[in-house]
mmCIF file of C-alpha atoms in Angstrom:
data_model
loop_
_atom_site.group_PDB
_atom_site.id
_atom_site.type_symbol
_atom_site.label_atom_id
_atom_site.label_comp_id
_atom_site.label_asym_id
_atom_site.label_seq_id
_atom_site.Cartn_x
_atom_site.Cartn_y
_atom_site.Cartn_z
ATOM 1 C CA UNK X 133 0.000 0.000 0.000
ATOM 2 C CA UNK X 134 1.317 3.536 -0.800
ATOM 3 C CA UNK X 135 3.081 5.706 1.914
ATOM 4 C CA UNK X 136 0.556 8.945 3.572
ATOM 5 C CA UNK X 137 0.784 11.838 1.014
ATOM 6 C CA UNK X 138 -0.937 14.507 3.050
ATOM 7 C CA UNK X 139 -0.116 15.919 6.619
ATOM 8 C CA UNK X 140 -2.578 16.121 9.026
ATOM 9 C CA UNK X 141 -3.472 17.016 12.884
ATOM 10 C CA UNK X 142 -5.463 15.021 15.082
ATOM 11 C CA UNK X 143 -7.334 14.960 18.821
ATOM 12 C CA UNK X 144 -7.906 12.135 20.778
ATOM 13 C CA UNK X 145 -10.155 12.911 23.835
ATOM 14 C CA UNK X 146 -11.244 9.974 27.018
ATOM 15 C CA UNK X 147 -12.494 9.781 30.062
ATOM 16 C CA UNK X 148 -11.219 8.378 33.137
ATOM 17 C CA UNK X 149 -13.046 7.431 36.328
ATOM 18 C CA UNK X 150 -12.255 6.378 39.165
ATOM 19 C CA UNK X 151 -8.870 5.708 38.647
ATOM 20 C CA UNK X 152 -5.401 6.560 37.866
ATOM 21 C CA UNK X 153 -4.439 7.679 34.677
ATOM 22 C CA UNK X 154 -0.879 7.591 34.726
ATOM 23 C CA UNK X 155 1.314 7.171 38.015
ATOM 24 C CA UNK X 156 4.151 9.271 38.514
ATOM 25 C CA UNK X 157 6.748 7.337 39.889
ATOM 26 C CA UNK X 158 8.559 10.549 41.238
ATOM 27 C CA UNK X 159 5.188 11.486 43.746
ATOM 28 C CA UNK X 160 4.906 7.873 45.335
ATOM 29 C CA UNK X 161 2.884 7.284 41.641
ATOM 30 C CA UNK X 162 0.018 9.392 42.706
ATOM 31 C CA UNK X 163 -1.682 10.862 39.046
ATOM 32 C CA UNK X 164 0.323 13.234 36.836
ATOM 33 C CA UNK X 165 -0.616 16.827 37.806
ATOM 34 C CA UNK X 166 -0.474 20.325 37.479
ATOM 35 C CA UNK X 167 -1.326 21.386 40.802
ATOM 36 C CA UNK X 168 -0.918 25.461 39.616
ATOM 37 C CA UNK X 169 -3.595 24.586 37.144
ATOM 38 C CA UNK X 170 -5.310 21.225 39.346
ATOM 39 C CA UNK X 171 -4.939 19.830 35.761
ATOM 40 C CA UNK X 172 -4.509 16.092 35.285
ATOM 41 C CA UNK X 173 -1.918 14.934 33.186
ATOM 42 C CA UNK X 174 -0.927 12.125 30.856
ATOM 43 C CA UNK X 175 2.566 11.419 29.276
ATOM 44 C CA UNK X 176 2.661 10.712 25.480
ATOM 45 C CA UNK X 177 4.730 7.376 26.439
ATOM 46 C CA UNK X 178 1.842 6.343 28.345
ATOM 47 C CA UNK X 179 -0.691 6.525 25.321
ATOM 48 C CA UNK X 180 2.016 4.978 22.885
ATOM 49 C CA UNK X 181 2.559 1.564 25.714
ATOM 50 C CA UNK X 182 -1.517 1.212 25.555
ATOM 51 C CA UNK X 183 -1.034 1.378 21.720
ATOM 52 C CA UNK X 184 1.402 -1.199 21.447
ATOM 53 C CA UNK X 185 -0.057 -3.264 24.061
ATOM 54 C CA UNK X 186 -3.469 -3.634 21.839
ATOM 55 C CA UNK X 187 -1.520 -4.176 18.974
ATOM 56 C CA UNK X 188 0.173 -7.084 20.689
ATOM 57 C CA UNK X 189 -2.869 -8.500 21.521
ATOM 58 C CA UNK X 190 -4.100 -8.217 17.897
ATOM 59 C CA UNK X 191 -0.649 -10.200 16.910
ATOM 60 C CA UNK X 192 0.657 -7.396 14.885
ATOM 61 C CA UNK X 193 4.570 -7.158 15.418
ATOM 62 C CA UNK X 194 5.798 -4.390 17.729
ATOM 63 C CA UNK X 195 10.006 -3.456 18.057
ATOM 64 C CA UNK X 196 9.522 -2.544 21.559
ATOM 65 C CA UNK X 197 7.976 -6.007 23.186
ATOM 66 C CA UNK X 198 9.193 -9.357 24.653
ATOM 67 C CA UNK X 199 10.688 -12.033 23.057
ATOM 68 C CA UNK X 200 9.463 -15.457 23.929
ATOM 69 C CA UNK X 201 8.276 -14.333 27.109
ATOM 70 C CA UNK X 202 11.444 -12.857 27.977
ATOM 71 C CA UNK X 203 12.114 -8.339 28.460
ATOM 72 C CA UNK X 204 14.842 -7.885 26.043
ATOM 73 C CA UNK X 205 16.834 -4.498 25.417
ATOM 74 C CA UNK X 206 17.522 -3.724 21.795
ATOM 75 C CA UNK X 207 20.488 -5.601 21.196
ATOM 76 C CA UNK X 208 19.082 -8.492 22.307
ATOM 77 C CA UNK X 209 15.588 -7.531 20.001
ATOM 78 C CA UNK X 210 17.638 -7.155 17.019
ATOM 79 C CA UNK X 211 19.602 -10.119 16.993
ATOM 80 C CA UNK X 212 16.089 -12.348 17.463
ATOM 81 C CA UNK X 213 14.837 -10.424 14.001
ATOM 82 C CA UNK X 214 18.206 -11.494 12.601
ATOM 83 C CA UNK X 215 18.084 -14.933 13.562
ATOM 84 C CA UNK X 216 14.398 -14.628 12.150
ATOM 85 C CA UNK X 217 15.329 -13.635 8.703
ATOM 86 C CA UNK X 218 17.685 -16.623 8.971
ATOM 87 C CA UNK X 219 15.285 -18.752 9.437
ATOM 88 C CA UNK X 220 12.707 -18.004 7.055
ATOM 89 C CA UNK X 221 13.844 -18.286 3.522
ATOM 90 C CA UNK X 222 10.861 -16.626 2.072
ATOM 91 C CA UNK X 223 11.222 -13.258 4.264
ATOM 92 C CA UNK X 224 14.977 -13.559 2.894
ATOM 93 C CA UNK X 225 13.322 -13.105 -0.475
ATOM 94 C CA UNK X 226 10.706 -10.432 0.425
ATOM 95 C CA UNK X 227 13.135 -8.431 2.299
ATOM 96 C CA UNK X 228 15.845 -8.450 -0.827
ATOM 97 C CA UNK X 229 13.225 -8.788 -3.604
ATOM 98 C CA UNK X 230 14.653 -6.233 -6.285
ATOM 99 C CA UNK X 231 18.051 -5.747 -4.403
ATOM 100 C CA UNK X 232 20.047 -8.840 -5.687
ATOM 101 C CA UNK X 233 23.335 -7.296 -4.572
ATOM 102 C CA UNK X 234 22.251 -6.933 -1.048
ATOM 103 C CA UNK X 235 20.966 -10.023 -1.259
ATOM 104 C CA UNK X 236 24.632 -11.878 -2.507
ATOM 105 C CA UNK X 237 25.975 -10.156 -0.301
ATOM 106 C CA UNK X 238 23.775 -11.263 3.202
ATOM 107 C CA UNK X 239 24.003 -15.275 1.458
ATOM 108 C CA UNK X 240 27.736 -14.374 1.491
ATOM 109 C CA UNK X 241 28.329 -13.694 5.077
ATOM 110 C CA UNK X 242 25.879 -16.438 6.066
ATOM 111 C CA UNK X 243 28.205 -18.918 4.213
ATOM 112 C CA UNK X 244 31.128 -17.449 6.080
ATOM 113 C CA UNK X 245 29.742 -18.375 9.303
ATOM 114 C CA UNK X 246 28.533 -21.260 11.017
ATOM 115 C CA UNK X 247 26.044 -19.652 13.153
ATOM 116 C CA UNK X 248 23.212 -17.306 13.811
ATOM 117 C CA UNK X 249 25.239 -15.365 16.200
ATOM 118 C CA UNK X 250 28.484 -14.827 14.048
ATOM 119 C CA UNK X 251 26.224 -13.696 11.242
ATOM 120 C CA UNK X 252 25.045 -10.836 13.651
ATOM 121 C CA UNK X 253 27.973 -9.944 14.929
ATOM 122 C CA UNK X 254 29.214 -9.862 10.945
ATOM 123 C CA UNK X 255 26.642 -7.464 10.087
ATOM 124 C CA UNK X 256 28.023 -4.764 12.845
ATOM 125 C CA UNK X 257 31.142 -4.731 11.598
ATOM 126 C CA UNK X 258 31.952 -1.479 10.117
ATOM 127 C CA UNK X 259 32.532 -2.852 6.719
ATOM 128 C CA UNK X 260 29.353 -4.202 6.394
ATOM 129 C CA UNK X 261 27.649 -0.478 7.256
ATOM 130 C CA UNK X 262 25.736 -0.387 3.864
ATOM 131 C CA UNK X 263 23.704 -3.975 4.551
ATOM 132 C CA UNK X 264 23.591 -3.058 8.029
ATOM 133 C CA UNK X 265 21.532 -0.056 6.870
ATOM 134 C CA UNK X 266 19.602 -1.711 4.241
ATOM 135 C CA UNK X 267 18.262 -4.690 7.002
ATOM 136 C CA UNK X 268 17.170 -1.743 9.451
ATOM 137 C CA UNK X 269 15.521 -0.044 7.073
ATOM 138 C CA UNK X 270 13.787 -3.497 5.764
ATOM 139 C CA UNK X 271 12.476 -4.335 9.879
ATOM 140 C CA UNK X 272 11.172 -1.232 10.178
ATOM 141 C CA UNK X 273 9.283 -0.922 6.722
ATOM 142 C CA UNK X 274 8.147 -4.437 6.737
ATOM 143 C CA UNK X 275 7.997 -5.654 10.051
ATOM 144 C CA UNK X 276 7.243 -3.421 13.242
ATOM 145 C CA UNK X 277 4.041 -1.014 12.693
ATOM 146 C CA UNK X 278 5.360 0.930 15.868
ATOM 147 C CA UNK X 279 8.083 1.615 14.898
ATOM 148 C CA UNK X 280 6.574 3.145 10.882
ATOM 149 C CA UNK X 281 4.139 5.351 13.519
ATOM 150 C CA UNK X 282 6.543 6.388 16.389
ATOM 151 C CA UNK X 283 10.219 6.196 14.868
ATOM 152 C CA UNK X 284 13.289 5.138 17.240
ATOM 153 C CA UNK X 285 16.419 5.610 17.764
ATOM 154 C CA UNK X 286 18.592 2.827 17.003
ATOM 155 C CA UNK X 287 22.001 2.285 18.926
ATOM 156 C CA UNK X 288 23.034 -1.257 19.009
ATOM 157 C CA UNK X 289 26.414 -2.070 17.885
ATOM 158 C CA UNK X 290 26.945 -1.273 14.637
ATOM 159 C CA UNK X 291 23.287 -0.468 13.725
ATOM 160 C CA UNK X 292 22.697 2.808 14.601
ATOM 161 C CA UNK X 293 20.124 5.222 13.086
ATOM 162 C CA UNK X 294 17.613 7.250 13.977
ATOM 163 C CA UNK X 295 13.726 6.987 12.687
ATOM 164 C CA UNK X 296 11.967 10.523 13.327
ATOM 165 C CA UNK X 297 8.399 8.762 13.817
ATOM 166 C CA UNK X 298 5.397 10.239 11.416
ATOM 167 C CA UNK X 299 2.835 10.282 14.197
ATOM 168 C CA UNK X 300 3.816 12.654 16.952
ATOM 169 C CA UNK X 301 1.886 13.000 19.807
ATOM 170 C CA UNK X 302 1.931 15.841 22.961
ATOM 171 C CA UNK X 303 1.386 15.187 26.716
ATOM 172 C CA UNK X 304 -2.168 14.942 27.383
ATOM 173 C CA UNK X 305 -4.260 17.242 29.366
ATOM 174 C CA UNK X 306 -7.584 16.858 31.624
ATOM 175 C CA UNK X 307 -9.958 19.702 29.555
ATOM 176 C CA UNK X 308 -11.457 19.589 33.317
ATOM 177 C CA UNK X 309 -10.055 20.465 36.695
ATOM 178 C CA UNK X 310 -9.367 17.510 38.416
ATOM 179 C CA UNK X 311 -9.468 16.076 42.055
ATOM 180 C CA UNK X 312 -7.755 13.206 43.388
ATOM 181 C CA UNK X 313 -10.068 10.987 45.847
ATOM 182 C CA UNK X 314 -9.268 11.558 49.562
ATOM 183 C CA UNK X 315 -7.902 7.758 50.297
ATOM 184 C CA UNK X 316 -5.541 6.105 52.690
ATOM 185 C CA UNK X 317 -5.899 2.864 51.239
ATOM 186 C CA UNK X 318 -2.892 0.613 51.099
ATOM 187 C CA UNK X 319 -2.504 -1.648 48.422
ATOM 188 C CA UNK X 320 -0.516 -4.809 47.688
ATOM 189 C CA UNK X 321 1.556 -4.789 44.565
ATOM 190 C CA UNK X 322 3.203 -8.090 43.409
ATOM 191 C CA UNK X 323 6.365 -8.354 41.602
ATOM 192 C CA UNK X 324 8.149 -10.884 40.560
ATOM 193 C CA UNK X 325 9.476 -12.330 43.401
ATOM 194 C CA UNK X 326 8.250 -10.139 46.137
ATOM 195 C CA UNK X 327 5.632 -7.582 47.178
ATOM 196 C CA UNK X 328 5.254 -3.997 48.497
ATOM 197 C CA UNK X 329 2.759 -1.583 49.628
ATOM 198 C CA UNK X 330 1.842 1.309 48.179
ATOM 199 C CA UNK X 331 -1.036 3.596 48.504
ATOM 200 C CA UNK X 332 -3.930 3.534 45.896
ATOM 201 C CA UNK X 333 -4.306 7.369 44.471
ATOM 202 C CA UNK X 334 -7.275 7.903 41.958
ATOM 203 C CA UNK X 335 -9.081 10.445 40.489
ATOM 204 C CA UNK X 336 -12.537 11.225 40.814
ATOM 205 C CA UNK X 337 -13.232 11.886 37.030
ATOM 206 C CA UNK X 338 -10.364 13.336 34.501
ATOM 207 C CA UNK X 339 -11.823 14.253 30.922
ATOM 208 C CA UNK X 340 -8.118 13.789 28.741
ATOM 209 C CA UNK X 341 -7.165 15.672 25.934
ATOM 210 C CA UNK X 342 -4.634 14.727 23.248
ATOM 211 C CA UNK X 343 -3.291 16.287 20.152
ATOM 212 C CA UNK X 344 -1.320 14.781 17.248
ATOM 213 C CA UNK X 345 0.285 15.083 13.948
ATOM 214 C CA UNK X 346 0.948 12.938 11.466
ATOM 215 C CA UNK X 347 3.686 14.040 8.991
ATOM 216 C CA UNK X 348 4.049 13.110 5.262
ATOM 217 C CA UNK X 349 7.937 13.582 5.229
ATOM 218 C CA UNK X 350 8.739 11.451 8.085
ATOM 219 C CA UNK X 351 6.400 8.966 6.829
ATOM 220 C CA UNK X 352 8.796 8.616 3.643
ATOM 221 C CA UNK X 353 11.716 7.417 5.700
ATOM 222 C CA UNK X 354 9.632 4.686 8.047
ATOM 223 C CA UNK X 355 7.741 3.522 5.043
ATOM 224 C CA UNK X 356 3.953 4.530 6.896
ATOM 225 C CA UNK X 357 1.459 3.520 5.019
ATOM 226 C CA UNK X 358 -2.371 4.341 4.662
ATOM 227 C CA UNK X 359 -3.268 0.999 6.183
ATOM 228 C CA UNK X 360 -0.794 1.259 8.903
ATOM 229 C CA UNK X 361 -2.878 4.590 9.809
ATOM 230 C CA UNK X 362 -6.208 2.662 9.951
ATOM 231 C CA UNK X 363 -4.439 0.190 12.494
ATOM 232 C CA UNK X 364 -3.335 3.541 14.211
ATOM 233 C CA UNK X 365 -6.803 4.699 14.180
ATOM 234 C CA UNK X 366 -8.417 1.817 15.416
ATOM 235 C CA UNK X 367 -5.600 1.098 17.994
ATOM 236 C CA UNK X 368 -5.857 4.863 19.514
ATOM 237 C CA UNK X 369 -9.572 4.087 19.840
ATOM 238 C CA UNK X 370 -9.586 0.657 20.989
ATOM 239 C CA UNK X 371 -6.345 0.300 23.494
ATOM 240 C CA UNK X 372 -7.228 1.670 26.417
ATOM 241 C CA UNK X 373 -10.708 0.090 27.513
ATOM 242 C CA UNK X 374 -9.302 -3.341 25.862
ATOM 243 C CA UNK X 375 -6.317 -3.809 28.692
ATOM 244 C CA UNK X 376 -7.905 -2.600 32.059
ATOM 245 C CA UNK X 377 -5.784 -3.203 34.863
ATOM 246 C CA UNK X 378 -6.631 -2.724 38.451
ATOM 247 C CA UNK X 379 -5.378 1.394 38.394
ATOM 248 C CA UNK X 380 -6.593 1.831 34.791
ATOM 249 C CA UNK X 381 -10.176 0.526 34.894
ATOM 250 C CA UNK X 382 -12.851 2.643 33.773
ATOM 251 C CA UNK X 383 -11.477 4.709 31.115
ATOM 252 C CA UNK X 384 -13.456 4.899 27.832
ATOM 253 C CA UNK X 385 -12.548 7.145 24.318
ATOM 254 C CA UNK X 386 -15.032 9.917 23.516
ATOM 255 C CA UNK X 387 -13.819 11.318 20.892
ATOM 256 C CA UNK X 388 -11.127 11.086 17.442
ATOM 257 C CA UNK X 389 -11.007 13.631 15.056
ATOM 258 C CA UNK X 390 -8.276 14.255 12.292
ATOM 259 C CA UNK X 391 -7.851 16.858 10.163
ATOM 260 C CA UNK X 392 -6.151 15.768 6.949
ATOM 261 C CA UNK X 393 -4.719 18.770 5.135
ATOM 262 C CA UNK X 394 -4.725 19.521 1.686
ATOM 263 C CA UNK X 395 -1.237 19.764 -0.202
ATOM 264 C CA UNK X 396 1.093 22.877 0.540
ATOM 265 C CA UNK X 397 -0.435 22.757 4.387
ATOM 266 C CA UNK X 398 1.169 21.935 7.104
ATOM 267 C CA UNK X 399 1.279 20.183 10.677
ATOM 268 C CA UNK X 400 -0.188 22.553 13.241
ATOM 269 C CA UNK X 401 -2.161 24.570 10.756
ATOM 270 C CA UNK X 402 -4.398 25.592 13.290
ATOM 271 C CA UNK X 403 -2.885 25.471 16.436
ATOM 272 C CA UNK X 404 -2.926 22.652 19.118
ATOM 273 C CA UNK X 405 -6.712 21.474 18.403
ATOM 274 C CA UNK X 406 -7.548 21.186 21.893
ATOM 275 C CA UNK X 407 -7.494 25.528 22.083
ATOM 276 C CA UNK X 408 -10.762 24.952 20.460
ATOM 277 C CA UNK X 409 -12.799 22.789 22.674
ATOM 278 C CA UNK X 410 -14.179 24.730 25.505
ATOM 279 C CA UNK X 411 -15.163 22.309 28.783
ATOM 280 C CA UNK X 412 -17.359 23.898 32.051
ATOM 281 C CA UNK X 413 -18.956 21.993 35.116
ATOM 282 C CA UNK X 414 -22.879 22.175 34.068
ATOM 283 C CA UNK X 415 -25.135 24.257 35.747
ATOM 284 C CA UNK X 416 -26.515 21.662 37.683
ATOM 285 C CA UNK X 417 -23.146 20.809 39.316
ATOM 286 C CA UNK X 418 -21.828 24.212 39.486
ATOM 287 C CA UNK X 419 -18.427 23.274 40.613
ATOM 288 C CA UNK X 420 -15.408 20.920 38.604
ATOM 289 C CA UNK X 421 -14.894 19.712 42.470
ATOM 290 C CA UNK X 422 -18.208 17.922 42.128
ATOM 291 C CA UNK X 423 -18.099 16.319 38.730
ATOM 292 C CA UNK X 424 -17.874 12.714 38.693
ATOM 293 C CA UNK X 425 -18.563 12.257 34.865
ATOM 294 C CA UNK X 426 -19.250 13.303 31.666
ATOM 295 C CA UNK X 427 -23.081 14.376 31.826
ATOM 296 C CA UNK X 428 -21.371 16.892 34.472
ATOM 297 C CA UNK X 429 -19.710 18.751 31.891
ATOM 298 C CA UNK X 430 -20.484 21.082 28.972
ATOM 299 C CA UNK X 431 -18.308 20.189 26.267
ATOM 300 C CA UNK X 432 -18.649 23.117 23.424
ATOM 301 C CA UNK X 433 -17.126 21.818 19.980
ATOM 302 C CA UNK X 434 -18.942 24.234 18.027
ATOM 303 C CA UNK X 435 -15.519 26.684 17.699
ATOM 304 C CA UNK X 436 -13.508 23.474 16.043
ATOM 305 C CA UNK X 437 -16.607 22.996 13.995
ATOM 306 C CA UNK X 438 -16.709 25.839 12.778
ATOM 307 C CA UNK X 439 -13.267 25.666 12.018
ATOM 308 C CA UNK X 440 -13.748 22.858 9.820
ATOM 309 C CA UNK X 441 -17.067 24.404 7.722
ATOM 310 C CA UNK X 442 -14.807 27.505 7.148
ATOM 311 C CA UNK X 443 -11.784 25.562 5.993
ATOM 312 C CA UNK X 444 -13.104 22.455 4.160
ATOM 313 C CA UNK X 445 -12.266 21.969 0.590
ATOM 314 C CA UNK X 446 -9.810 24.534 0.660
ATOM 315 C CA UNK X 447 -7.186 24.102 3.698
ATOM 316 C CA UNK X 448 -8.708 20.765 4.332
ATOM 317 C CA UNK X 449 -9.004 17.851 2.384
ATOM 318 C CA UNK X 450 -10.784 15.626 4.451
ATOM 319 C CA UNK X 451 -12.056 14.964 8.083
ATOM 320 C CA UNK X 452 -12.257 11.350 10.392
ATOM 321 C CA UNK X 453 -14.506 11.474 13.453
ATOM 322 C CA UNK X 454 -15.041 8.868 15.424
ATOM 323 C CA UNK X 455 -17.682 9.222 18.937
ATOM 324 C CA UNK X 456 -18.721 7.720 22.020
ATOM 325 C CA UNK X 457 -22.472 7.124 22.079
ATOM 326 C CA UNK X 458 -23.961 10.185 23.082
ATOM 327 C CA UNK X 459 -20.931 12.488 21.943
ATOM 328 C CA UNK X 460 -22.517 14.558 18.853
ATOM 329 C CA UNK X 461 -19.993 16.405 16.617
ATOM 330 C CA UNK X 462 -21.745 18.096 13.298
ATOM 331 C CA UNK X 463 -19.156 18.174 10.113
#
């Protein structure tokens, strides 16, 4: 499938209730917050894990994962997709179809040594820099989707390169004031081979806000495609309420909209997207402190819609919404 050929901006907005939207390991992992603002906060990593954790569960190949069961750092990773591609004559032919030079010279080190290992360990070597390349560049366009959205930074030996990922995405942001429940509860938490306590912080209902790009330049260099961006678009929507956890229960998407620009426009067009949704406490509750979900709130899209009306067809080429039941947002 062809690589993106338009830019575009998007916002990603869901609730969370009851719970604790991302620990911060630095504050005994109470919830990420601006206390100047009493905003709740959500780190871009964060979103990205839940991303990669669905697509693990929908067996689509992710760079940063386990192998066999096992945490591995990225030596380690890399030297299991070697031994992979050693394995499997036909990805041998997929990866080198068209490049029969490459390809002589990959059989040619693999007849030069008598295992998987050395073969690794051959392709680091400084004189092998140019098919050391050419394989990276083959596992990330063929192989790990995360890596064609998010980019990395390779380091390993002698593959080093860095991927400037398409799909960018900020810290997150509660569009509400948020409150943390008043809780002394003490919690166990297992590890691996022991347990500890810790105290169970959660907030009483966080409304999160994310905005996004997707750029058509980067997307030339990880090879992201138009079907990798429906797997992005169903993964963004899908990951979190698929892989609750204890902390991370009750947390449900409300809303995806991108913006997909028309050519000669650029990422960030308008502004950070979220400028243009306007949240209150209803009447009824009067007070954020009291708001315990999302009938509480007045959530005003009507500036971003009007955004859209005025700009369709000229700035922008096309729009993608996706809403909760009961979310209405008029294109």
């Amino acid at each position: 499938m062809a690589i993106i050929q338009n830019n575009s901006d998007f916002l990603f907005i869901y609730e969370a209730i009851n719970c604790n939207p991302n620990g911060d390991p630095d504050q005994e992992n109470k919830p990420r917050m601006d206390y100047d603002t009493q905003t709740n906060l959500v780190t871009d990593t964060r979103l990205k894990r839940y991303i990669r954790d669905y697509f693990m569960q929908e067996d689509i190949d992710v760079f940063v994962s386990m192998e066999e069961g096992t945490k591995v750092n990225p030596d380690q990773k890399l030297e299991f997709v070697v031994n992979r591609l050693l394995s499997d004559p036909g990805l041998i032919e997929e990866y080198f179809e068209d490049h029969s030079k490459m390809k002589e010279s990959f059989e040619k080190i693999i007849a030069d040594k008598k295992d998987e290992t050395g073969v690794f360990k051959a392709l680091q070597a400084t004189k092998n820099k140019k098919l050391n390349n050419f394989i990276l560049d083959r596992i990330v366009k063929e192989t790990y989707l995360d890596i064609r959205l998010f980019g990395s930074a390779f380091a390993v030996g002698g593959f080093t390169k860095a991927y400037t990922g398409p799909v960018q995405i900020n810290w997150g942001y509660s569009l509400n004031k948020v409150y943390q429940i008043d809780s002394n509860s003490i919690v166990t938490i297992m590890n691996d081979d022991s347990s500890t306590f810790g105290k169970d912080y959660r907030v009483h209902y966080s409304l999160l806000s994310f905005h996004g790009v997707v750029n058509k330049y980067a997307a030339k260099t990880t090879g992201l495609t138009g079907d990798d961006m429906g797997k992005f678009r169903e993964g963004i929507w899908n990951a979190i309420p698929s892989l609750p956890t204890r902390s991370k229960l009750n947390q449900y998407p409300k809303l995806y909209l991108e913006i997909i620009y028309n050519e000669g426009y650029h990422n960030g067009h308008f502004g950070d997207l979220r400028n243009l949704v306007k949240c209150q406490a209803d009447t009824e509750t009067g007070d954020f402190k009291k708001v315990r979900n999302y009938n509480n709130l007045n959530v005003d899209f009507s500036a971003l819609e009007k955004l859209i009306a005025d700009n369709k067809g000229s700035v922008i080429k096309d729009v993608i919404v996706k809403t909760a039941e009961g979310i209405s947002f008029n294109l």
